[in-house]
Short mmCIF file of C-alpha atoms in Angstrom, two decimals:
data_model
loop_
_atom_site.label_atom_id
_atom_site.label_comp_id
_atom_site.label_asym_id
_atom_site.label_seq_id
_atom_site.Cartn_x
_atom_site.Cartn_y
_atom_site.Cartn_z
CA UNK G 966 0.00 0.00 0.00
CA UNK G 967 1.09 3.15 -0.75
CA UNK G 968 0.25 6.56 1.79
CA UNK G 969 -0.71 9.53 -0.73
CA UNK G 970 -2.45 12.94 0.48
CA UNK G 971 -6.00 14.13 -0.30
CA UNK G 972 -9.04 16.16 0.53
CA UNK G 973 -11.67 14.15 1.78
CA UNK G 974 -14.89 14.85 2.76
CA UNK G 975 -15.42 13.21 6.55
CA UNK G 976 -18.93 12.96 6.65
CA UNK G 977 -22.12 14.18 4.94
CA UNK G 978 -22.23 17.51 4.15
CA UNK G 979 -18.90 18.44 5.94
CA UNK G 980 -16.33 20.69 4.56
CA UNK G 981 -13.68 18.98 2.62
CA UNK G 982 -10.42 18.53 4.51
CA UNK G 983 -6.83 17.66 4.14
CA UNK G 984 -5.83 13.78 4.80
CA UNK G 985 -4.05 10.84 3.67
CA UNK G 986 -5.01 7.49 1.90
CA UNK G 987 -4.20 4.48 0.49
CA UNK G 988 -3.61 3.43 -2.84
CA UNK G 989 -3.20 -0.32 -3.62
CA UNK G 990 -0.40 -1.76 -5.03
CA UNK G 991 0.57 -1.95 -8.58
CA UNK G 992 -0.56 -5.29 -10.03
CA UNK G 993 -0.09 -7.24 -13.17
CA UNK G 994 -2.40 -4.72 -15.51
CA UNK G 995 -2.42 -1.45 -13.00
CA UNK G 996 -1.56 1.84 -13.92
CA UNK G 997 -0.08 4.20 -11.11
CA UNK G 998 -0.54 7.99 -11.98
CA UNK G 999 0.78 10.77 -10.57
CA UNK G 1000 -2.23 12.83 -11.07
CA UNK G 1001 -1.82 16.39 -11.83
CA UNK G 1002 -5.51 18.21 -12.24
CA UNK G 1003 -8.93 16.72 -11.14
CA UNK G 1004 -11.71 18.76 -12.40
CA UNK G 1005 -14.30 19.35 -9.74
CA UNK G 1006 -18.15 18.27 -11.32
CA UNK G 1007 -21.44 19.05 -9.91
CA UNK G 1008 -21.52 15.49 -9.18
CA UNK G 1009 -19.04 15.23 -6.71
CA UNK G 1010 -21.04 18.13 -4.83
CA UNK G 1011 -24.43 15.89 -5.15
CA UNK G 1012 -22.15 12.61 -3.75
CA UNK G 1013 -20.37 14.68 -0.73
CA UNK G 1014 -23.97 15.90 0.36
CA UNK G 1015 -25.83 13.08 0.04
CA UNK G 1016 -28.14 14.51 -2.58
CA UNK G 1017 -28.52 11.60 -4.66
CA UNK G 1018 -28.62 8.73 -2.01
CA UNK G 1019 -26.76 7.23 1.02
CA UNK G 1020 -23.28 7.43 0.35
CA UNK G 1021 -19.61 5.81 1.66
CA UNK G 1022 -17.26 8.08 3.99
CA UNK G 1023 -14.66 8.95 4.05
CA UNK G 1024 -15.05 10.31 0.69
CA UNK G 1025 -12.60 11.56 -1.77
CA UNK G 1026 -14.19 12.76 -4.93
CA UNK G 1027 -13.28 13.74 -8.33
CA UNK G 1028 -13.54 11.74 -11.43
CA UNK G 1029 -11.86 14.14 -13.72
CA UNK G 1030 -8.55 13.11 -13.52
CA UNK G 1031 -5.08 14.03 -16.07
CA UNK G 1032 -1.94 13.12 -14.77
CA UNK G 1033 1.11 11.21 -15.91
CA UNK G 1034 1.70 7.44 -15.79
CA UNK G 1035 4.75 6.79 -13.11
CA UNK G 1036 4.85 2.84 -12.88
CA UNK G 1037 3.14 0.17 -14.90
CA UNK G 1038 2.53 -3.26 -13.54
CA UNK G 1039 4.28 -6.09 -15.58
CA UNK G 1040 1.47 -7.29 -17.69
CA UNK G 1041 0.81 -3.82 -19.08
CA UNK G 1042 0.32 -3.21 -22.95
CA UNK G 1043 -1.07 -0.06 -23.39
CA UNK G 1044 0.20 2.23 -21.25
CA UNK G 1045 4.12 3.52 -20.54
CA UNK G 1046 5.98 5.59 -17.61
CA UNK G 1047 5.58 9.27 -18.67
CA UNK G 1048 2.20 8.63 -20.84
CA UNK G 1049 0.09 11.44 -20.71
CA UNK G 1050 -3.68 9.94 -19.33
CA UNK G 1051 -7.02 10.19 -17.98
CA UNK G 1052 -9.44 8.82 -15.75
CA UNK G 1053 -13.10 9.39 -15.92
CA UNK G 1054 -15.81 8.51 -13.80
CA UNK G 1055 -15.60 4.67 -13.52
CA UNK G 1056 -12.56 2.41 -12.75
CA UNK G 1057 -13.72 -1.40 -13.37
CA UNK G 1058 -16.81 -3.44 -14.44
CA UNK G 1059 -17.71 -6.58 -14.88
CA UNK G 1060 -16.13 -6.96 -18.21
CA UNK G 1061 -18.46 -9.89 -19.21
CA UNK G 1062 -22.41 -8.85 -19.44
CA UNK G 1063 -23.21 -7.84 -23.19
CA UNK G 1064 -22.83 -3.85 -22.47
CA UNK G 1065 -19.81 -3.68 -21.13
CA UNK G 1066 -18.66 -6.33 -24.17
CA UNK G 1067 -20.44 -3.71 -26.44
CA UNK G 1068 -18.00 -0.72 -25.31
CA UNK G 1069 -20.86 0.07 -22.48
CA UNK G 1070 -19.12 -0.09 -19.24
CA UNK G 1071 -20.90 2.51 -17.73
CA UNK G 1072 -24.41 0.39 -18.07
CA UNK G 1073 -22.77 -2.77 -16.83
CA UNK G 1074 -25.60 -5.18 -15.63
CA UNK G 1075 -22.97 -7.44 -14.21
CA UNK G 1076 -21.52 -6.47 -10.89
CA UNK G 1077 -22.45 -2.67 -12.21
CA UNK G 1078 -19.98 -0.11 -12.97
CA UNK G 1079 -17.30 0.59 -10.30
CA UNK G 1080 -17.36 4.86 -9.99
CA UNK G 1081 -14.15 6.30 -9.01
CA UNK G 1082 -15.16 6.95 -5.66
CA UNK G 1083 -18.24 6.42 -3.84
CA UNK G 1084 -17.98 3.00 -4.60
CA UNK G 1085 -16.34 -0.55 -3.63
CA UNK G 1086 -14.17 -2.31 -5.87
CA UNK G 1087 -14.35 -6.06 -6.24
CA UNK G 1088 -12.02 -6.38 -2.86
CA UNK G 1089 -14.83 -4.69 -1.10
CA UNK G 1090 -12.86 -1.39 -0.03
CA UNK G 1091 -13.86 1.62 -0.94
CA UNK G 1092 -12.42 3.77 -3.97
CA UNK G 1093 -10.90 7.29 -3.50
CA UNK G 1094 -11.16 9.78 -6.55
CA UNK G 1095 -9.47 12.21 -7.93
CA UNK G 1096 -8.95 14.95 -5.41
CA UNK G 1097 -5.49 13.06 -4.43
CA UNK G 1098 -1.91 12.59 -5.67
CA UNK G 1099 -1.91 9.55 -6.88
CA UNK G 1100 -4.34 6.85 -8.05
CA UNK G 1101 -4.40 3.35 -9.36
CA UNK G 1102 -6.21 2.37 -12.13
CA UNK G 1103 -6.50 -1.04 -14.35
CA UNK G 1104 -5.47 -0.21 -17.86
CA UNK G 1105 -8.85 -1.18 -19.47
CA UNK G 1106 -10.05 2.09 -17.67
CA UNK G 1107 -7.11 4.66 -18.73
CA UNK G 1108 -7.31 6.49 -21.65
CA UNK G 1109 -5.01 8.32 -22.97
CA UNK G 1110 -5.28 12.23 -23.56
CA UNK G 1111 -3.30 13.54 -27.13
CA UNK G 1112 -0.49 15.65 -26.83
CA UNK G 1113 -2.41 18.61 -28.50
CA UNK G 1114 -4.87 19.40 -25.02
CA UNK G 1115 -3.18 20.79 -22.20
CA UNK G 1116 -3.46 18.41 -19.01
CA UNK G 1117 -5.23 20.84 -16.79
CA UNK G 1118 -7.91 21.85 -19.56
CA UNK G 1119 -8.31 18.60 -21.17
CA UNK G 1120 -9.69 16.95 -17.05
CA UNK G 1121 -13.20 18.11 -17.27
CA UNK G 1122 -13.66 16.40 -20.40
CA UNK G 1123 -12.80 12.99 -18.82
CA UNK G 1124 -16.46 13.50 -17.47
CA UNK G 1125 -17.84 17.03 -18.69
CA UNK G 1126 -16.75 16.52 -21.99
CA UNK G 1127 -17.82 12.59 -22.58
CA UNK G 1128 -21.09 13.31 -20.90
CA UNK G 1129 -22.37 15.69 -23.60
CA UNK G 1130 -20.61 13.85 -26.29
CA UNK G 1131 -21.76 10.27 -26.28
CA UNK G 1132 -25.50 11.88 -26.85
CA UNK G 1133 -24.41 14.58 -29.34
CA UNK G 1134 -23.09 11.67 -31.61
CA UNK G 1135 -25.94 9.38 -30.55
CA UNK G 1136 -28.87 11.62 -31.83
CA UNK G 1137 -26.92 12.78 -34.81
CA UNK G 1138 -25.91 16.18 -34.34
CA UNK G 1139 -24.26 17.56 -37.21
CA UNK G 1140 -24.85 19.19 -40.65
CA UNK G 1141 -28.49 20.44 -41.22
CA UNK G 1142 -29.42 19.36 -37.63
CA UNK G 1143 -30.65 22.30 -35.10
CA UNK G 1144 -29.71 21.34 -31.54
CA UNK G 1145 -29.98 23.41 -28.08
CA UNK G 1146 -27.48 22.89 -25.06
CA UNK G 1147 -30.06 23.82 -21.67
CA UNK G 1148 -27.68 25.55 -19.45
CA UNK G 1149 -24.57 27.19 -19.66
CA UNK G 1150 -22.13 25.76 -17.36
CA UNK G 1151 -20.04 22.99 -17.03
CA UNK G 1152 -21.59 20.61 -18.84
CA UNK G 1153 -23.39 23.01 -21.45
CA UNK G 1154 -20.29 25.28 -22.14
CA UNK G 1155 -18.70 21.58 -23.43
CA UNK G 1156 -22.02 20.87 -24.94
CA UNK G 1157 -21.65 24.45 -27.32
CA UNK G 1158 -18.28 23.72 -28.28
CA UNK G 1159 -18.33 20.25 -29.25
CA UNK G 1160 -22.28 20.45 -30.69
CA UNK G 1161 -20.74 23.66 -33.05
CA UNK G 1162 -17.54 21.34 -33.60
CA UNK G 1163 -19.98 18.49 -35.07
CA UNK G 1164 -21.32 21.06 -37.52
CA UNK G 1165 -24.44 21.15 -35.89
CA UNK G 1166 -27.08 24.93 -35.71
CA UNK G 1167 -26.19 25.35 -32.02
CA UNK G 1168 -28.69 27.27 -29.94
CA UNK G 1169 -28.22 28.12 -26.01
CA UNK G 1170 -31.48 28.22 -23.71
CA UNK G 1171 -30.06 29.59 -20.54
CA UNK G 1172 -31.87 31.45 -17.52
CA UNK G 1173 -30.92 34.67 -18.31
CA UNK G 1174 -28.80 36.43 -21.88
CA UNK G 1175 -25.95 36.58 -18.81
CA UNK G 1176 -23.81 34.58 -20.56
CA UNK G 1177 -24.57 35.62 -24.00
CA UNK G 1178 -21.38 36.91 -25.19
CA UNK G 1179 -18.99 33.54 -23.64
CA UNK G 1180 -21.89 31.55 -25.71
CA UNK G 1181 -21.89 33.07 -28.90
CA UNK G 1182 -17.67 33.14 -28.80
CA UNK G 1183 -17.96 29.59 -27.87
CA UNK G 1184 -19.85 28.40 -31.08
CA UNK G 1185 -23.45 29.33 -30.47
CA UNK G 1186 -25.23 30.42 -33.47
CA UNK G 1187 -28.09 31.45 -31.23
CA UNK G 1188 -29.08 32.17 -27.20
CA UNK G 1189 -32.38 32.74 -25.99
CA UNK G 1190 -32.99 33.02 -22.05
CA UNK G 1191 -35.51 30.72 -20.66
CA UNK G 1192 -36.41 33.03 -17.92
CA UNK G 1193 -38.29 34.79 -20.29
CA UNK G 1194 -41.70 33.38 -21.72
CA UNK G 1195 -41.58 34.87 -24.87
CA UNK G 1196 -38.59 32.46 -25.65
CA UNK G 1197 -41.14 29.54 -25.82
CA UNK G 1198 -43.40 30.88 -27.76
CA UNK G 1199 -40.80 31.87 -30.74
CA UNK G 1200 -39.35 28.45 -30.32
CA UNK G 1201 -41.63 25.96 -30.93
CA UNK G 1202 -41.15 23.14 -32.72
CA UNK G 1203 -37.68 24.49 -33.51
CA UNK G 1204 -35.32 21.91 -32.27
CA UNK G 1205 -34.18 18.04 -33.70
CA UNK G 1206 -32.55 17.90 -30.51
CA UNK G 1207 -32.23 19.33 -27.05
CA UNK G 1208 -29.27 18.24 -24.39
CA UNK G 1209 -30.26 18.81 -21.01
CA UNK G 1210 -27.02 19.85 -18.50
CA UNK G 1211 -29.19 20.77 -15.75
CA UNK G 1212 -29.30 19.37 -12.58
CA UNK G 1213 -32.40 21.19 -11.15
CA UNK G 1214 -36.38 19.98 -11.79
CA UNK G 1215 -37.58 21.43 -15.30
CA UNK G 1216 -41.05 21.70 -16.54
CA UNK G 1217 -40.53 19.33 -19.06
CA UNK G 1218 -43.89 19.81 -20.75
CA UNK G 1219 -42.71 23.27 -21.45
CA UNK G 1220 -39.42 22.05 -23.07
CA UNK G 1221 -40.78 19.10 -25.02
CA UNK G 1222 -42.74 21.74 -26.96
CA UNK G 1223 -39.28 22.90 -28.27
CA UNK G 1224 -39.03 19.82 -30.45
CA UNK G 1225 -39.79 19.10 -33.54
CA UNK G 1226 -41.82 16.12 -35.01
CA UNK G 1227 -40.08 12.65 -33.97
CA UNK G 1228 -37.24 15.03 -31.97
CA UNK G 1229 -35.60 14.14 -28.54
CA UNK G 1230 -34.60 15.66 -25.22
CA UNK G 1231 -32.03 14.13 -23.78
CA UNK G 1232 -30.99 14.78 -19.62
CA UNK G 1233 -27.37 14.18 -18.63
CA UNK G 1234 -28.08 16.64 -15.88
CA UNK G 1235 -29.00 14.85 -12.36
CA UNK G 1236 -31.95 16.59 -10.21
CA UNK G 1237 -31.77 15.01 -6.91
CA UNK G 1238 -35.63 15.61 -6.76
CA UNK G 1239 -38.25 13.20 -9.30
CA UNK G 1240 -39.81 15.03 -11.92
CA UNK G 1241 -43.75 15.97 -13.17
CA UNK G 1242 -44.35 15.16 -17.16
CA UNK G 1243 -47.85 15.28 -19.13
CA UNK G 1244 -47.73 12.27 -21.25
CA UNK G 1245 -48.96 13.48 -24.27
CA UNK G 1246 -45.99 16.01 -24.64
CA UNK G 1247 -44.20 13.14 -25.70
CA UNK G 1248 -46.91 10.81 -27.76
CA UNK G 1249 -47.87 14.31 -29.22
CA UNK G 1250 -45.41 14.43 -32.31
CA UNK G 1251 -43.69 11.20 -31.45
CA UNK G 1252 -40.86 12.66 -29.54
CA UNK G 1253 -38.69 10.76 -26.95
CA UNK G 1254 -37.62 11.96 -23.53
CA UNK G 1255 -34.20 10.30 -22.67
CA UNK G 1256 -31.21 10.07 -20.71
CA UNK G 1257 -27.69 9.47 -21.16
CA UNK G 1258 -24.80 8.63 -18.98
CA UNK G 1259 -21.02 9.51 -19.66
CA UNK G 1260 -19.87 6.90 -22.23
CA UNK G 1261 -17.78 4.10 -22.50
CA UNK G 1262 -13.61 3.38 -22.52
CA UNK G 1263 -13.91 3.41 -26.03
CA UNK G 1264 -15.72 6.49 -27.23
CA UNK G 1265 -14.51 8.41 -24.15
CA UNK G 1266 -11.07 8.06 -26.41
CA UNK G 1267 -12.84 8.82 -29.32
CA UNK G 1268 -13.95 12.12 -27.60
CA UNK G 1269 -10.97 13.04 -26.41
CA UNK G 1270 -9.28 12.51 -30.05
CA UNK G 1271 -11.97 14.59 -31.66
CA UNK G 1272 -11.52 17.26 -28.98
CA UNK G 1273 -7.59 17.55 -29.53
CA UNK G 1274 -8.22 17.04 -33.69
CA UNK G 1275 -10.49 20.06 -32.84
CA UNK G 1276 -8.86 21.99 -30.66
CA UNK G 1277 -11.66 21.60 -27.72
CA UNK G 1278 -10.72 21.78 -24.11
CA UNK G 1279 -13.00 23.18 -21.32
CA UNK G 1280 -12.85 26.63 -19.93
CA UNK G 1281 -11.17 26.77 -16.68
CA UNK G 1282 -10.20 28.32 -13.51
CA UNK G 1283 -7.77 27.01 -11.77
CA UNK G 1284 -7.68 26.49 -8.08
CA UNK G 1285 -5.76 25.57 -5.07
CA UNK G 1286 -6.59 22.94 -2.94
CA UNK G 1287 -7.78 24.66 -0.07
CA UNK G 1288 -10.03 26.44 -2.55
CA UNK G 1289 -12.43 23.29 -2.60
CA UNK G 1290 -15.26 24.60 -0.43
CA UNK G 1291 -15.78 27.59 -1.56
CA UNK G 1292 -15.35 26.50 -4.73
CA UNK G 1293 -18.28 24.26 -4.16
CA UNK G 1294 -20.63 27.19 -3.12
CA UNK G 1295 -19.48 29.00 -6.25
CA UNK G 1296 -20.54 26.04 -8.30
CA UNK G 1297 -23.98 25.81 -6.69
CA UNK G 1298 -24.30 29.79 -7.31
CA UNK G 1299 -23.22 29.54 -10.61
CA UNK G 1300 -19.80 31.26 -10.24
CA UNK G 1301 -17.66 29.61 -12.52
CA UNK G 1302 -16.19 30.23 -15.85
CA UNK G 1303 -16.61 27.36 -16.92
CA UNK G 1304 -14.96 24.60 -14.50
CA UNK G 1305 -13.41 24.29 -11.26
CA UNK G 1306 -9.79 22.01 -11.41
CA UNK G 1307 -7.73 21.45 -8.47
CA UNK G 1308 -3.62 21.68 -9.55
CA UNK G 1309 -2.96 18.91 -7.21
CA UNK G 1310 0.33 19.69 -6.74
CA UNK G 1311 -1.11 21.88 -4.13
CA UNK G 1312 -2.61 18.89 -1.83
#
């Protein structure tokens, strides 16, 4: 075992604090990385605070991870010391079931998908996140980021960035097809750059025209703010597609009007509280209501090669360590430009 220092939260709800863990030891197909940035996600907020469920403390979040490979057990093939990598937000599976043989790890109906924290690994202990110095990962859940993103700006998409992705391909956004990104943070920010990137009509619905400007000089071809009612009334039936980022309840009736004929709102944002929907918003013009969760090993690389091909990485503010909580009450006030990452060389 190896002693490495973190920021853990001790209980539900409490502040985050400085401590130490440990990290297993390399084995036969392990990866030990020195991690350098771990992007801080809404999620992690929703985990520490119980929002979404009963949860395991200690607790060390963060499952936007870059860092640098530093040892490789013996029976490694893809990965060498000084490899430039990331970890997202799951670190095994069961390897076996048909999704995770598919390229779906994350909707393993095995043993289900290990998270990067907040979760037991098949020894039964608990797994520590990103928000640390070090971390040890099997190879089948590294990936590796290009040369051409900077580490520190190229951790958010290890969740951020995947999260909108994997839909954005899935319902065919690209040339001819209008798509909206619901909420401008740090989800939807990704969400306008790679939706615009795919050659997709990119509209922003947002709260307020607050963030008009960062939108438009982020790829938006459009932003309307939802806070105002006119907005729904100029937009029906104007959208093939909508991604959801937000992680707060939604009149969904409202939003489902937005679509066109046969079109599809898809929800990668998380509200901790159950929603209200009118069924015939969605048999009404055949349209689906979905959700999506991060994506795969495989197309997580795939994202991460299209982002450096395109020269994507998330908007950032970088932080200190001891930053954490208040960074966390920035995040839930919407005080961020565009992402919160931890340089961990300050843990």
């Amino acid at each position: 075992m190896t002693t490495v220092a973190a920021y853990a939260a001790p209980a539900a709800k409490a502040p985050l604090e400085r401590t130490t863990i440990e990290r297993r030891e390399v084995g036969e197909f392990d990866v030990l990385i020195d991690i350098k940035f771990a992007g801080i996600c809404h999620s992690d907020i929703h985990q520490v605070r119980e929002g979404w469920g009963g949860a395991i403390f200690p607790m060390v979040p963060g499952h936007e991870i870059a860092g640098v490979v530093s040892e490789v057990g013996p029976g490694v093939t893809s990965f060498r010391v000084g490899d430039r990598v990331g970890v997202g937000c799951m670190v095994d599976s069961c390897r076996t079931c048909d999704n995770c043989r598919a390229g779906r790890e994350q909707y393993c109906t095995g043993s289900g998908m290990v998270g990067t924290y907040n979760a037991l690994d098949k020894n039964g202990e608990p797994t520590y996140g990103g928000y640390s110095q070090k971390i040890v990962v099997d190879e089948n859940y590294v990936v590796r980021i290009p040369d051409g993103l900077s580490l520190d700006a190229a951790a958010p998409l290890l969740c951020a960035g995947i999260t909108v992705y994997s839909p954005l391909k899935r319902w065919g956004a690209g040339p001819g097809k209008k798509v909206a990104i619901l909420g401008m943070g740090g989800l939807g920010h990704m969400g306008v750059k790679i939706a615009h990137a795919l050659g997709a009509e990119v509209t922003v619905l947002s709260q307020s025209l607050r963030k008009k400007d960062d939108g438009l000089k982020l790829g938006a071809d459009h932003y309307h703010a939802t806070g105002d009612p006119k907005t729904f009334e100029e937009l029906q039936g104007a959208f093939d597609l909508i991604v959801s980022t937000v992680s707060a309840p939604l009149d969904f009736n409202a939003y489902l009007s937005l679509l066109r004929t046969e079109g599809a709102l898809v929800n990668v944002g998380a509200p901790e509280e159950p929603i209200s929907l009118n069924l015939f918003s969605v048999i009404g013009g055949g349209k689906t209501l979905a959700g999506s969760m991060i994506g795969g090993i495989a197309e997580t690389q795939e994202m991460l090669d299209f982002c450096a091909a395109h020269g994507i990485g998330a908007e950032i503010e970088l932080i200190g360590a001891a930053e954490i909580n208040e960074a966390y009450e920035r995040v839930l006030n919407s005080d961020v430009r565009y992402r919160f990452v931890i340089d961990t060389a300050t843990i």
